[in-house]
Coordinates of C-alpha atoms and ligand atoms in Angstrom, one line a residue:
X564 CA 86.1 119.8 96.9
X565 CA 89.1 117.5 97.2
X566 CA 88.7 113.4 97.6
X567 CA 87.9 112.0 101.1
X568 CA 89.1 108.7 101.0
X569 CA 89.6 105.4 103.4
X570 CA 92.1 102.8 103.7
X571 CA 91.1 100.1 106.1
X572 CA 93.7 97.8 105.8
X573 CA 97.3 98.3 104.7
X574 CA 100.6 96.6 105.9
X575 CA 102.8 100.1 106.4
X576 CA 105.4 97.6 108.5
X577 CA 106.0 95.4 105.5
X578 CA 109.6 95.3 104.4
X579 CA 108.5 96.8 100.6
X580 CA 108.1 100.4 102.6
X581 CA 111.5 100.3 103.9
X582 CA 113.0 102.6 101.8
X583 CA 110.1 105.2 101.1
X584 CA 107.7 104.7 104.1
X585 CA 107.0 108.1 104.7
X586 CA 106.6 109.5 101.3
X587 CA 104.6 106.8 100.9
X588 CA 102.5 107.7 103.8
X589 CA 102.5 112.2 102.5
X590 CA 101.4 110.6 99.1
X591 CA 98.1 108.9 101.0
X592 CA 97.5 111.8 103.0
X593 CA 97.7 114.1 100.0
X594 CA 95.3 111.7 97.8
X595 CA 92.3 112.5 100.6
X596 CA 93.0 109.7 103.0
X597 CA 91.2 110.8 106.2
X598 CA 92.2 107.3 108.2
X599 CA 94.2 104.6 107.5
X600 CA 94.7 101.3 109.5
X601 CA 97.9 100.1 110.0
X602 CA 97.5 96.0 110.4
X603 CA 99.8 94.7 113.0
X604 CA 100.8 90.9 112.4
X605 CA 103.9 91.6 110.5
X606 CA 106.5 89.3 109.7
X607 CA 104.9 87.1 112.7
X608 CA 103.7 87.1 116.4
X609 CA 107.0 88.8 117.3
X610 CA 106.7 92.1 115.1
X611 CA 102.8 92.5 116.1
X612 CA 103.2 95.8 117.7
X613 CA 105.4 97.7 114.4
X614 CA 102.3 98.6 113.0
X615 CA 101.4 100.4 116.1
X616 CA 104.6 102.5 116.1
X617 CA 104.1 103.8 112.4
X618 CA 100.3 104.8 113.5
X619 CA 102.1 106.7 116.5
X620 CA 103.6 109.0 114.7
X621 CA 100.5 110.1 112.5
X622 CA 97.5 111.5 113.9
X623 CA 95.2 110.0 111.5
X624 CA 96.5 106.5 111.3
X625 CA 95.1 104.1 113.7
X626 CA 96.5 100.3 114.2
X627 CA 95.4 96.7 115.1
X628 CA 97.6 94.2 116.8
X629 CA 97.0 90.1 116.2
X630 CA 98.0 86.9 115.0
X631 CA 97.7 86.1 111.4
X632 CA 96.2 83.2 110.6
X633 CA 99.3 82.4 108.4
X634 CA 101.4 82.6 111.6
X635 CA 99.3 81.1 114.1
X636 CA 101.7 77.8 114.5
X637 CA 104.0 80.5 115.8
X638 CA 101.8 82.1 118.7
X639 CA 103.1 81.1 122.2
X640 CA 101.7 82.2 125.5
X641 CA 104.2 85.2 125.6
X642 CA 102.4 86.7 122.4
X643 CA 99.1 86.9 123.6
X644 CA 100.8 88.8 127.0
X645 CA 101.9 91.4 123.9
X646 CA 98.7 91.1 122.9
X647 CA 96.7 92.1 126.0
X648 CA 99.6 95.0 127.0
X649 CA 99.6 96.5 123.2
X650 CA 95.7 97.0 123.5
X651 CA 96.0 99.5 126.2
X652 CA 97.4 102.0 123.7
X653 CA 94.6 104.4 122.9
X654 CA 96.0 104.1 118.8
X655 CA 94.8 100.3 118.7
X656 CA 91.4 100.0 117.6
X657 CA 90.8 96.7 116.8
X658 CA 92.0 92.9 117.0
X659 CA 93.4 91.8 113.9
X660 CA 94.0 90.6 111.5
X661 CA 93.2 86.8 112.7
X662 CA 91.0 84.7 111.2
X663 CA 91.2 81.2 108.8
X664 CA 93.3 80.9 105.6
X665 CA 92.7 77.6 103.8
X666 CA 94.2 78.6 100.7
X667 CA 97.7 78.9 101.7
X668 CA 97.3 76.8 104.8
X669 CA 100.6 77.8 106.4
X670 CA 99.4 76.5 109.6
X671 CA 97.5 73.4 110.3
X672 CA 93.8 74.3 110.3
X673 CA 93.1 73.3 114.1
X674 CA 95.7 75.7 115.2
X675 CA 94.4 78.4 113.0
X676 CA 91.2 77.7 114.9
X677 CA 92.5 77.4 118.1
X678 CA 94.5 81.1 117.8
X679 CA 91.3 82.7 116.2
X680 CA 89.3 81.5 119.4
X681 CA 91.5 82.6 121.8
X682 CA 92.1 86.0 119.9
X683 CA 88.3 86.4 120.1
X684 CA 88.0 85.4 123.7
X685 CA 90.8 88.3 124.1
X686 CA 88.7 91.0 122.1
X687 CA 85.5 90.3 124.1
X688 CA 87.4 90.5 127.4
X689 CA 89.0 94.1 126.3
X690 CA 85.8 95.2 124.2
X691 CA 87.8 95.6 120.9
X692 CA 86.1 95.1 117.2
X693 CA 87.8 92.6 115.1
X694 CA 89.7 92.6 111.7
X695 CA 88.7 89.4 110.0
X696 CA 90.7 87.7 107.3
X697 CA 89.0 84.7 105.9
X698 CA 90.3 82.8 102.6
X699 CA 88.4 79.6 101.3
X700 CA 87.5 79.1 105.2
X701 CA 83.8 80.3 105.2
X702 CA 82.2 77.6 106.7
X703 CA 84.2 77.1 109.7
X704 CA 84.7 80.9 110.3
X705 CA 80.9 81.4 110.3
X706 CA 80.8 78.5 113.0
X707 CA 83.1 79.9 115.0
X708 CA 82.2 83.3 114.8
X709 CA 78.4 82.3 115.4
X710 CA 79.7 80.3 118.6
X711 CA 82.2 82.5 120.3
X712 CA 81.5 86.3 119.0
X713 CA 78.2 87.2 117.5
X714 CA 76.7 87.6 120.6
X715 CA 79.6 89.9 122.0
X716 CA 78.2 93.2 119.8
X717 CA 81.5 94.5 119.5
X718 CA 81.3 93.9 115.7
X719 CA 84.2 94.6 113.6
X720 CA 85.0 94.2 109.7
X721 CA 85.8 91.5 107.2
X722 CA 88.8 92.8 104.8
X723 CA 89.3 92.0 101.6
X724 CA 86.1 90.5 101.2
X725 CA 85.6 87.3 99.1
X726 CA 82.8 85.3 100.1
X727 CA 79.4 84.6 99.1
X728 CA 76.3 86.4 98.7
X729 CA 75.4 84.2 102.0
X730 CA 78.6 84.7 103.9
X731 CA 78.0 88.8 103.4
X732 CA 74.6 88.4 104.5
X733 CA 75.3 86.2 107.4
X734 CA 77.9 88.6 108.8
X735 CA 76.1 91.8 107.9
X736 CA 73.2 90.3 110.1
X737 CA 76.0 89.8 112.6
X738 CA 76.5 93.7 112.5
X739 CA 79.9 93.5 110.6
X740 CA 80.9 95.9 107.6
X741 CA 82.5 94.2 104.8
X742 CA 85.9 96.0 103.2
X743 CA 86.5 95.4 99.8
X744 CA 90.3 95.8 98.3
X745 CA 91.4 96.0 94.7
X746 CA 90.7 92.8 93.7
X747 CA 87.2 94.1 92.9
X748 CA 88.4 96.2 90.0
X749 CA 90.2 92.7 88.5
X750 CA 87.9 91.7 84.8
X751 CA 87.3 88.5 86.3
X752 CA 85.8 89.6 89.7
X753 CA 82.1 90.0 88.3
X754 CA 81.0 87.7 91.3
X755 CA 82.6 89.5 93.8
X756 CA 81.1 92.7 92.2
X757 CA 77.5 91.5 92.3
X758 CA 77.9 90.9 96.1
X759 CA 79.7 94.1 96.8
X760 CA 76.3 95.9 94.9
X761 CA 74.0 94.3 97.4
X762 CA 75.9 95.7 100.5
X763 CA 74.2 98.7 101.5
X764 CA 76.4 101.6 101.4
X765 CA 76.6 102.2 105.3
X766 CA 78.3 98.9 105.4
X767 CA 80.9 99.3 103.1
X768 CA 84.5 100.0 103.5
X769 CA 87.4 100.4 101.3
X770 CA 91.1 99.2 101.6
X771 CA 94.4 98.4 99.7
X772 CA 95.9 95.3 101.5
X773 CA 99.3 97.1 100.8
X774 CA 102.1 96.5 99.4
X775 CA 99.6 93.1 98.2
X776 CA 97.0 93.3 95.7
X777 CA 97.5 96.9 93.6
X778 CA 93.9 97.5 91.8
X779 CA 93.9 97.9 88.2
X780 CA 95.9 99.8 86.6
X781 CA 98.4 99.4 89.0
X782 CA 98.0 95.5 88.7
X783 CA 101.5 93.5 89.2
X784 CA 102.9 96.4 91.2
X785 CA 103.7 97.5 94.7
X786 CA 100.3 98.9 96.0
X787 CA 100.1 101.4 98.4
X788 CA 97.4 103.5 100.1
X789 CA 96.8 106.1 97.7
X790 CA 95.7 103.5 94.9
X791 CA 92.5 103.2 97.2
X792 CA 91.2 105.6 95.0
X793 CA 90.7 102.9 92.5
X794 CA 88.5 100.6 94.9
X795 CA 86.4 103.5 96.1
X796 CA 85.7 104.6 92.3
X797 CA 84.6 100.9 91.5
X798 CA 82.5 100.9 94.6
X799 CA 80.9 104.4 93.5
X800 CA 80.0 102.9 90.2
X801 CA 78.5 99.6 91.4
X802 CA 76.1 101.8 93.8
X803 CA 75.5 104.6 91.4
X804 CA 77.0 107.2 93.5
X805 CA 80.1 109.8 92.6
X806 CA 83.6 108.9 93.8
X807 CA 83.3 111.6 96.3
X808 CA 80.2 110.4 97.9
X809 CA 81.5 107.0 97.9
X810 CA 84.8 108.1 99.7
X811 CA 83.2 110.2 102.5
X812 CA 80.7 107.2 103.3
X813 CA 83.1 104.9 103.7
X814 CA 85.3 107.7 106.2
X815 CA 82.0 107.9 108.4
X816 CA 81.5 104.0 108.1
X817 CA 84.8 103.7 109.5
X818 CA 84.7 106.7 112.3
X819 CA 81.2 105.3 113.2
X820 CA 82.8 101.6 113.7
X821 CA 85.7 102.5 115.7
X822 CA 83.7 105.8 117.5
X823 CA 86.4 108.1 116.2
X824 CA 85.8 112.0 116.4
Ligands
LIG84 ZN1 94.5 89.5 104.7
LIG85 ZN1 96.6 92.1 105.3

């Protein structure tokens, strides 16, 4: 039985893949990927639909569009118009990645919050789930999601989850799924593994965040979607499942969230 794998978060539009993008995608498919979510955002809001152009070329790849918190300060009215027109494409399954990043603070925090809230309103209007990016901003994120999203019921997932057990419980209660990335495999990640162990298996997703954050044993190299096998293996061992069962479960969770087949 070949592996069935899921990569719920990859930046296929990144320039690191310019030289061999199709080969990377073919390797991912050969490794067993059933779905890949191509994250829009690119080099900034002007390029938010490049991930979608890639998804359109492959039947098994889907896309998101959104303004990343890093680039929130570049967002203008016309970008929200771009967003609105891109979501009409059947390959766009979510608004993302959107959220708050207080680790890098590439955009002022009040601007990050404003751009997040505006995209939550848009997602509610078009009835799409969201893909959240959050770094060191959990209390503000929980406050905003509670106020502007939780009751909408369109759900979504937290990508590269790095929060505490309490954060995990809050988002699980709101119906979110939690996606784990290569940092789960790092030696020092025992606290994160402890959280991942407690997430019900039907609420877990696996991702690479390619080209960033390569899992062990590829740490420090360019990451690519095929390496999601390492994340799947880690989740499997935390949940005492076989790699095959964990992969199949992540694929099923993704299909359920986005109502695919
Ligand atoms: Zn992110
Ligand atoms: Zn990302």
